[in-house]
Amino acid sequence: MKTIGLIGGMSWESSAEYYWLIDRHSKALHGGHHNAKSVLMTVDFAEIEALQSAHDWPALGACMADAARRLEAAGADFVVLDTNTMHRVADSIAAAVTLPFLHVADLAGAELLLSPALATNRRVPPGETITLLLLVSASAATMLPMK
């Protein structure tokens, strides 16, 4: 079983939810008293929120990169980020470690390609790609654009 490296703390409530879901799935998958092997690195959300409010994305990238390096040093086999907004600095995280970084957009896109919700009469074969169009509501359009 591989060790999951979790960058959390944005907010602690969501980190607890991620942890609970991962272990619940692991127990369902493996049975008995199994749970996932994981390392959780939490950050102080007050510091993150202040940097977000200041739109200091380079500093935010450095914070997330530091957390990823700590997870690598602690023995994680791959890194996931327990938040949506901070995926904006995914490149900083991926560049900071030699571990795989599982990006939420890649995982969601892969799941969507397997979903009957995709408006196509066939599944997309492995190795083939399609373009997905993301529709954003008017209220969400006021948010900063993602890379």
Short mmCIF file of C-alpha atoms in Angstrom, two decimals:
data_model
loop_
_atom_site.label_atom_id
_atom_site.label_comp_id
_atom_site.label_asym_id
_atom_site.label_seq_id
_atom_site.Cartn_x
_atom_site.Cartn_y
_atom_site.Cartn_z
CA MET A 1 0.00 0.00 0.00
CA LYS A 2 1.40 3.40 -0.98
CA THR A 3 1.60 6.30 1.47
CA ILE A 4 -0.57 9.29 0.57
CA GLY A 5 0.90 12.73 1.21
CA LEU A 6 -1.89 15.19 1.99
CA ILE A 7 -1.44 18.97 2.02
CA GLY A 8 -4.25 20.20 4.23
CA GLY A 9 -5.35 22.89 6.63
CA MET A 10 -7.37 25.00 4.20
CA SER A 11 -9.66 24.61 6.22
CA TRP A 12 -9.15 21.99 8.88
CA GLU A 13 -12.76 20.88 8.37
CA SER A 14 -12.13 19.92 4.75
CA SER A 15 -8.87 18.18 5.71
CA ALA A 16 -10.77 16.10 8.26
CA GLU A 17 -13.34 15.23 5.60
CA TYR A 18 -10.64 14.17 3.11
CA TYR A 19 -8.96 12.03 5.78
CA TRP A 20 -12.26 10.41 6.77
CA LEU A 21 -13.25 9.68 3.17
CA ILE A 22 -9.86 8.21 2.28
CA ASP A 23 -9.83 5.89 5.29
CA ARG A 24 -13.48 4.95 4.82
CA HIS A 25 -12.74 3.98 1.20
CA SER A 26 -9.61 2.06 2.23
CA LYS A 27 -11.57 0.06 4.80
CA ALA A 28 -14.31 -0.69 2.26
CA LEU A 29 -11.72 -1.75 -0.31
CA HIS A 30 -9.50 -3.86 1.96
CA GLY A 31 -11.88 -4.83 4.78
CA GLY A 32 -11.10 -5.60 8.39
CA HIS A 33 -9.15 -2.98 10.30
CA HIS A 34 -7.38 -1.52 7.27
CA ASN A 35 -6.97 2.19 6.78
CA ALA A 36 -4.89 4.19 4.33
CA LYS A 37 -1.23 4.92 4.98
CA SER A 38 -1.00 8.70 4.94
CA VAL A 39 1.02 11.69 6.02
CA LEU A 40 -0.89 14.93 6.61
CA MET A 41 0.90 18.29 6.45
CA THR A 42 -1.40 21.09 7.53
CA VAL A 43 -0.75 24.78 7.04
CA ASP A 44 -2.13 27.68 9.07
CA PHE A 45 -5.10 28.83 7.03
CA ALA A 46 -4.92 32.35 8.51
CA GLU A 47 -1.54 32.78 6.79
CA ILE A 48 -2.85 31.30 3.54
CA GLU A 49 -5.99 33.45 3.56
CA ALA A 50 -3.92 36.61 4.12
CA LEU A 51 -1.74 35.76 1.11
CA GLN A 52 -4.83 34.95 -0.98
CA SER A 53 -6.39 38.30 -0.05
CA ALA A 54 -3.15 40.02 -1.07
CA HIS A 55 -3.14 38.01 -4.34
CA ASP A 56 0.41 36.90 -3.51
CA TRP A 57 0.38 33.72 -5.58
CA PRO A 58 4.18 33.36 -5.69
CA ALA A 59 4.27 33.25 -1.87
CA LEU A 60 1.34 30.83 -1.84
CA GLY A 61 3.19 28.61 -4.31
CA ALA A 62 6.24 28.68 -2.04
CA CYS A 63 4.10 27.67 0.98
CA MET A 64 2.55 24.74 -0.88
CA ALA A 65 5.94 23.70 -2.29
CA ASP A 66 7.38 23.68 1.23
CA ALA A 67 4.50 21.50 2.44
CA ALA A 68 5.07 19.08 -0.46
CA ARG A 69 8.80 18.84 0.31
CA ARG A 70 7.97 18.03 3.94
CA LEU A 71 5.62 15.26 2.81
CA GLU A 72 8.32 13.83 0.56
CA ALA A 73 10.79 13.88 3.46
CA ALA A 74 8.20 12.14 5.66
CA GLY A 75 7.94 9.21 3.24
CA ALA A 76 4.90 9.98 1.10
CA ASP A 77 4.72 8.18 -2.25
CA PHE A 78 2.62 10.89 -3.92
CA VAL A 79 1.05 14.24 -3.04
CA VAL A 80 -2.54 15.46 -3.12
CA LEU A 81 -3.87 18.88 -2.20
CA ASP A 82 -6.93 18.98 0.09
CA THR A 83 -8.40 22.15 -1.39
CA ASN A 84 -9.60 23.49 -4.72
CA THR A 85 -8.39 27.11 -4.81
CA MET A 86 -4.74 26.31 -4.16
CA HIS A 87 -4.55 24.13 -7.27
CA ARG A 88 -3.77 27.45 -8.91
CA VAL A 89 -0.18 26.89 -7.69
CA ALA A 90 -0.05 23.23 -8.74
CA ASP A 91 3.02 23.84 -10.89
CA SER A 92 4.95 25.07 -7.82
CA ILE A 93 3.99 21.93 -5.91
CA ALA A 94 4.90 19.56 -8.74
CA ALA A 95 8.25 21.29 -9.33
CA ALA A 96 9.22 21.09 -5.65
CA VAL A 97 9.23 17.30 -5.33
CA THR A 98 10.21 14.18 -7.23
CA LEU A 99 6.91 12.55 -6.22
CA PRO A 100 3.84 12.43 -8.44
CA PHE A 101 1.39 15.25 -7.72
CA LEU A 102 -2.22 14.21 -8.33
CA HIS A 103 -4.01 17.30 -9.65
CA VAL A 104 -7.74 17.49 -9.00
CA ALA A 105 -8.46 18.66 -12.57
CA ASP A 106 -6.65 15.67 -14.07
CA LEU A 107 -8.50 13.26 -11.81
CA ALA A 108 -11.89 14.93 -12.33
CA GLY A 109 -11.33 15.01 -16.09
CA ALA A 110 -10.39 11.33 -16.16
CA GLU A 111 -13.52 10.47 -14.16
CA LEU A 112 -15.67 12.61 -16.42
CA LEU A 113 -14.38 10.81 -19.50
CA LEU A 114 -15.67 7.56 -18.00
CA SER A 115 -19.00 9.09 -16.99
CA PRO A 116 -22.29 8.64 -18.81
CA ALA A 117 -22.75 12.38 -18.13
CA LEU A 118 -20.38 13.06 -21.03
CA ALA A 119 -22.47 13.94 -24.07
CA THR A 120 -21.12 11.27 -26.39
CA ASN A 121 -22.24 7.86 -27.52
CA ARG A 122 -18.84 6.29 -26.88
CA ARG A 123 -16.18 6.28 -24.24
CA VAL A 124 -12.84 7.92 -25.00
CA PRO A 125 -10.23 5.19 -25.55
CA PRO A 126 -6.98 5.26 -23.56
CA GLY A 127 -4.43 7.57 -25.17
CA GLU A 128 -7.07 9.59 -27.01
CA THR A 129 -7.93 13.08 -25.78
CA ILE A 130 -10.88 15.41 -26.03
CA THR A 131 -11.39 19.04 -25.12
CA LEU A 132 -13.80 19.83 -22.30
CA LEU A 133 -15.54 23.21 -22.14
CA LEU A 134 -16.03 24.56 -18.62
CA LEU A 135 -19.09 26.78 -18.23
CA VAL A 136 -18.80 29.28 -15.38
CA SER A 137 -21.74 31.00 -13.70
CA ALA A 138 -21.92 34.80 -13.68
CA SER A 139 -21.21 34.90 -9.93
CA ALA A 140 -18.15 32.68 -10.31
CA ALA A 141 -16.90 34.75 -13.24
CA THR A 142 -15.83 37.47 -10.82
CA MET A 143 -13.20 35.14 -9.38
CA LEU A 144 -9.58 35.33 -10.49
CA PRO A 145 -8.92 33.26 -13.62
CA MET A 146 -7.13 29.96 -13.20
CA LYS A 147 -4.07 29.05 -15.25
#
